Amino acid sequence: MAVTNQPGKYEASNFQTGLCDCCDDCGTCCYGFFCLPCLGCSIASDMDECCMCGIGMPIRSVYRTRYNIRGSLCKDYYAAACCTVCATCQLKRDIDLRKKQGIF
């Protein structure tokens, strides 16, 4: 049998929801708005990280790298610094969607 495709990287994708798509999951949005540290702990737990690591640029970058999501450290920094709640909620929405799809 001849090899016709070489193994390689998966094609890069985007986050499954936008940064400001809070209405896609109002529960997560409210969770992030009223108790951001708790949402961060939930994300860290999902990713088997320390509870203090669930908010900010580092966890976002690790997640993007793990699932080959387009972006950069600079974009991660600005999203986490300028839109902390929105960026954290986006990450949690993406995790929940990947769990439903069976790819988390």
JSON list of C-alpha atoms in Angstrom, two decimals:
[
{"chain": "A", "resi": 1, "resn": "MET", "atom": "CA", "xyz": [0.00, 0.00, 0.00]},
{"chain": "A", "resi": 2, "resn": "ALA", "atom": "CA", "xyz": [1.43, 3.37, -1.00]},
{"chain": "A", "resi": 3, "resn": "VAL", "atom": "CA", "xyz": [1.51, 6.33, 1.35]},
{"chain": "A", "resi": 4, "resn": "THR", "atom": "CA", "xyz": [-0.34, 9.22, -0.28]},
{"chain": "A", "resi": 5, "resn": "ASN", "atom": "CA", "xyz": [-0.52, 11.67, 2.64]},
{"chain": "A", "resi": 6, "resn": "GLN", "atom": "CA", "xyz": [2.30, 12.61, 4.91]},
{"chain": "A", "resi": 7, "resn": "PRO", "atom": "CA", "xyz": [1.53, 13.14, 8.60]},
{"chain": "A", "resi": 8, "resn": "GLY", "atom": "CA", "xyz": [1.60, 16.75, 9.60]},
{"chain": "A", "resi": 9, "resn": "LYS", "atom": "CA", "xyz": [0.05, 19.41, 11.72]},
{"chain": "A", "resi": 10, "resn": "TYR", "atom": "CA", "xyz": [-3.67, 19.75, 11.95]},
{"chain": "A", "resi": 11, "resn": "GLU", "atom": "CA", "xyz": [-5.06, 22.74, 10.12]},
{"chain": "A", "resi": 12, "resn": "ALA", "atom": "CA", "xyz": [-5.34, 25.77, 12.37]},
{"chain": "A", "resi": 13, "resn": "SER", "atom": "CA", "xyz": [-8.82, 26.74, 13.48]},
{"chain": "A", "resi": 14, "resn": "ASN", "atom": "CA", "xyz": [-10.45, 29.59, 15.37]},
{"chain": "A", "resi": 15, "resn": "PHE", "atom": "CA", "xyz": [-12.21, 29.72, 18.70]},
{"chain": "A", "resi": 16, "resn": "GLN", "atom": "CA", "xyz": [-15.70, 28.33, 18.20]},
{"chain": "A", "resi": 17, "resn": "THR", "atom": "CA", "xyz": [-17.32, 31.52, 19.53]},
{"chain": "A", "resi": 18, "resn": "GLY", "atom": "CA", "xyz": [-16.26, 35.14, 19.31]},
{"chain": "A", "resi": 19, "resn": "LEU", "atom": "CA", "xyz": [-14.74, 37.17, 22.10]},
{"chain": "A", "resi": 20, "resn": "CYS", "atom": "CA", "xyz": [-17.97, 39.10, 22.69]},
{"chain": "A", "resi": 21, "resn": "ASP", "atom": "CA", "xyz": [-20.48, 36.28, 22.03]},
{"chain": "A", "resi": 22, "resn": "CYS", "atom": "CA", "xyz": [-21.68, 36.24, 25.63]},
{"chain": "A", "resi": 23, "resn": "CYS", "atom": "CA", "xyz": [-25.30, 35.68, 24.56]},
{"chain": "A", "resi": 24, "resn": "ASP", "atom": "CA", "xyz": [-24.30, 32.26, 23.19]},
{"chain": "A", "resi": 25, "resn": "ASP", "atom": "CA", "xyz": [-24.08, 31.05, 26.79]},
{"chain": "A", "resi": 26, "resn": "CYS", "atom": "CA", "xyz": [-25.63, 33.46, 29.28]},
{"chain": "A", "resi": 27, "resn": "GLY", "atom": "CA", "xyz": [-24.89, 31.14, 32.22]},
{"chain": "A", "resi": 28, "resn": "THR", "atom": "CA", "xyz": [-21.14, 31.24, 31.59]},
{"chain": "A", "resi": 29, "resn": "CYS", "atom": "CA", "xyz": [-21.32, 34.99, 31.00]},
{"chain": "A", "resi": 30, "resn": "CYS", "atom": "CA", "xyz": [-23.05, 35.58, 34.35]},
{"chain": "A", "resi": 31, "resn": "TYR", "atom": "CA", "xyz": [-20.65, 33.18, 36.07]},
{"chain": "A", "resi": 32, "resn": "GLY", "atom": "CA", "xyz": [-17.68, 35.16, 34.71]},
{"chain": "A", "resi": 33, "resn": "PHE", "atom": "CA", "xyz": [-19.19, 38.55, 35.48]},
{"chain": "A", "resi": 34, "resn": "PHE", "atom": "CA", "xyz": [-20.20, 37.79, 39.06]},
{"chain": "A", "resi": 35, "resn": "CYS", "atom": "CA", "xyz": [-17.41, 35.40, 40.08]},
{"chain": "A", "resi": 36, "resn": "LEU", "atom": "CA", "xyz": [-14.48, 35.57, 37.67]},
{"chain": "A", "resi": 37, "resn": "PRO", "atom": "CA", "xyz": [-12.02, 33.81, 40.04]},
{"chain": "A", "resi": 38, "resn": "CYS", "atom": "CA", "xyz": [-14.45, 30.86, 40.33]},
{"chain": "A", "resi": 39, "resn": "LEU", "atom": "CA", "xyz": [-14.73, 30.61, 36.54]},
{"chain": "A", "resi": 40, "resn": "GLY", "atom": "CA", "xyz": [-10.94, 30.73, 36.31]},
{"chain": "A", "resi": 41, "resn": "CYS", "atom": "CA", "xyz": [-10.68, 27.83, 38.76]},
{"chain": "A", "resi": 42, "resn": "SER", "atom": "CA", "xyz": [-13.20, 25.89, 36.69]},
{"chain": "A", "resi": 43, "resn": "ILE", "atom": "CA", "xyz": [-11.12, 26.42, 33.53]},
{"chain": "A", "resi": 44, "resn": "ALA", "atom": "CA", "xyz": [-7.91, 25.46, 35.34]},
{"chain": "A", "resi": 45, "resn": "SER", "atom": "CA", "xyz": [-9.58, 22.32, 36.66]},
{"chain": "A", "resi": 46, "resn": "ASP", "atom": "CA", "xyz": [-10.75, 21.40, 33.15]},
{"chain": "A", "resi": 47, "resn": "MET", "atom": "CA", "xyz": [-7.19, 21.75, 31.90]},
{"chain": "A", "resi": 48, "resn": "ASP", "atom": "CA", "xyz": [-5.53, 19.99, 34.88]},
{"chain": "A", "resi": 49, "resn": "GLU", "atom": "CA", "xyz": [-3.74, 23.17, 35.94]},
{"chain": "A", "resi": 50, "resn": "CYS", "atom": "CA", "xyz": [-3.34, 25.00, 39.26]},
{"chain": "A", "resi": 51, "resn": "CYS", "atom": "CA", "xyz": [-6.50, 26.88, 40.27]},
{"chain": "A", "resi": 52, "resn": "MET", "atom": "CA", "xyz": [-4.64, 30.19, 40.20]},
{"chain": "A", "resi": 53, "resn": "CYS", "atom": "CA", "xyz": [-3.79, 29.73, 36.50]},
{"chain": "A", "resi": 54, "resn": "GLY", "atom": "CA", "xyz": [-7.30, 29.86, 35.01]},
{"chain": "A", "resi": 55, "resn": "ILE", "atom": "CA", "xyz": [-7.40, 33.52, 34.09]},
{"chain": "A", "resi": 56, "resn": "GLY", "atom": "CA", "xyz": [-5.12, 35.42, 31.75]},
{"chain": "A", "resi": 57, "resn": "MET", "atom": "CA", "xyz": [-2.77, 35.11, 28.86]},
{"chain": "A", "resi": 58, "resn": "PRO", "atom": "CA", "xyz": [-0.81, 31.97, 29.87]},
{"chain": "A", "resi": 59, "resn": "ILE", "atom": "CA", "xyz": [-3.82, 29.61, 30.10]},
{"chain": "A", "resi": 60, "resn": "ARG", "atom": "CA", "xyz": [-5.26, 31.05, 26.89]},
{"chain": "A", "resi": 61, "resn": "SER", "atom": "CA", "xyz": [-1.95, 30.45, 25.08]},
{"chain": "A", "resi": 62, "resn": "VAL", "atom": "CA", "xyz": [-1.66, 26.90, 26.39]},
{"chain": "A", "resi": 63, "resn": "TYR", "atom": "CA", "xyz": [-5.22, 26.15, 25.25]},
{"chain": "A", "resi": 64, "resn": "ARG", "atom": "CA", "xyz": [-4.64, 27.71, 21.81]},
{"chain": "A", "resi": 65, "resn": "THR", "atom": "CA", "xyz": [-1.48, 25.66, 21.35]},
{"chain": "A", "resi": 66, "resn": "ARG", "atom": "CA", "xyz": [-3.12, 22.43, 22.51]},
{"chain": "A", "resi": 67, "resn": "TYR", "atom": "CA", "xyz": [-6.01, 22.78, 20.02]},
{"chain": "A", "resi": 68, "resn": "ASN", "atom": "CA", "xyz": [-4.07, 24.53, 17.23]},
{"chain": "A", "resi": 69, "resn": "ILE", "atom": "CA", "xyz": [-6.20, 27.69, 17.37]},
{"chain": "A", "resi": 70, "resn": "ARG", "atom": "CA", "xyz": [-5.02, 30.69, 15.36]},
{"chain": "A", "resi": 71, "resn": "GLY", "atom": "CA", "xyz": [-3.59, 33.60, 17.31]},
{"chain": "A", "resi": 72, "resn": "SER", "atom": "CA", "xyz": [-0.44, 34.87, 18.96]},
{"chain": "A", "resi": 73, "resn": "LEU", "atom": "CA", "xyz": [0.93, 35.63, 22.39]},
{"chain": "A", "resi": 74, "resn": "CYS", "atom": "CA", "xyz": [0.39, 39.32, 21.69]},
{"chain": "A", "resi": 75, "resn": "LYS", "atom": "CA", "xyz": [-3.31, 38.76, 20.86]},
{"chain": "A", "resi": 76, "resn": "ASP", "atom": "CA", "xyz": [-3.69, 36.55, 23.93]},
{"chain": "A", "resi": 77, "resn": "TYR", "atom": "CA", "xyz": [-2.16, 39.27, 26.08]},
{"chain": "A", "resi": 78, "resn": "TYR", "atom": "CA", "xyz": [-4.42, 42.02, 24.74]},
{"chain": "A", "resi": 79, "resn": "ALA", "atom": "CA", "xyz": [-7.57, 39.89, 24.98]},
{"chain": "A", "resi": 80, "resn": "ALA", "atom": "CA", "xyz": [-6.76, 38.91, 28.57]},
{"chain": "A", "resi": 81, "resn": "ALA", "atom": "CA", "xyz": [-5.67, 42.40, 29.62]},
{"chain": "A", "resi": 82, "resn": "CYS", "atom": "CA", "xyz": [-8.34, 44.49, 27.91]},
{"chain": "A", "resi": 83, "resn": "CYS", "atom": "CA", "xyz": [-11.31, 42.13, 27.99]},
{"chain": "A", "resi": 84, "resn": "THR", "atom": "CA", "xyz": [-10.55, 39.80, 30.90]},
{"chain": "A", "resi": 85, "resn": "VAL", "atom": "CA", "xyz": [-14.13, 38.67, 31.54]},
{"chain": "A", "resi": 86, "resn": "CYS", "atom": "CA", "xyz": [-14.94, 38.23, 27.85]},
{"chain": "A", "resi": 87, "resn": "ALA", "atom": "CA", "xyz": [-11.69, 36.34, 27.14]},
{"chain": "A", "resi": 88, "resn": "THR", "atom": "CA", "xyz": [-12.23, 34.03, 30.11]},
{"chain": "A", "resi": 89, "resn": "CYS", "atom": "CA", "xyz": [-15.85, 33.35, 29.14]},
{"chain": "A", "resi": 90, "resn": "GLN", "atom": "CA", "xyz": [-14.81, 32.66, 25.54]},
{"chain": "A", "resi": 91, "resn": "LEU", "atom": "CA", "xyz": [-12.28, 30.10, 26.73]},
{"chain": "A", "resi": 92, "resn": "LYS", "atom": "CA", "xyz": [-14.85, 28.36, 28.95]},
{"chain": "A", "resi": 93, "resn": "ARG", "atom": "CA", "xyz": [-17.43, 28.32, 26.12]},
{"chain": "A", "resi": 94, "resn": "ASP", "atom": "CA", "xyz": [-14.86, 26.73, 23.82]},
{"chain": "A", "resi": 95, "resn": "ILE", "atom": "CA", "xyz": [-13.96, 24.10, 26.42]},
{"chain": "A", "resi": 96, "resn": "ASP", "atom": "CA", "xyz": [-17.64, 23.26, 26.95]},
{"chain": "A", "resi": 97, "resn": "LEU", "atom": "CA", "xyz": [-18.27, 22.99, 23.20]},
{"chain": "A", "resi": 98, "resn": "ARG", "atom": "CA", "xyz": [-15.24, 20.71, 22.74]},
{"chain": "A", "resi": 99, "resn": "LYS", "atom": "CA", "xyz": [-16.49, 18.52, 25.60]},
{"chain": "A", "resi": 100, "resn": "LYS", "atom": "CA", "xyz": [-19.88, 18.19, 23.85]},
{"chain": "A", "resi": 101, "resn": "GLN", "atom": "CA", "xyz": [-18.09, 17.33, 20.59]},
{"chain": "A", "resi": 102, "resn": "GLY", "atom": "CA", "xyz": [-15.94, 14.74, 22.34]},
{"chain": "A", "resi": 103, "resn": "ILE", "atom": "CA", "xyz": [-12.65, 16.42, 21.38]},
{"chain": "A", "resi": 104, "resn": "PHE", "atom": "CA", "xyz": [-11.58, 17.85, 24.75]}
]
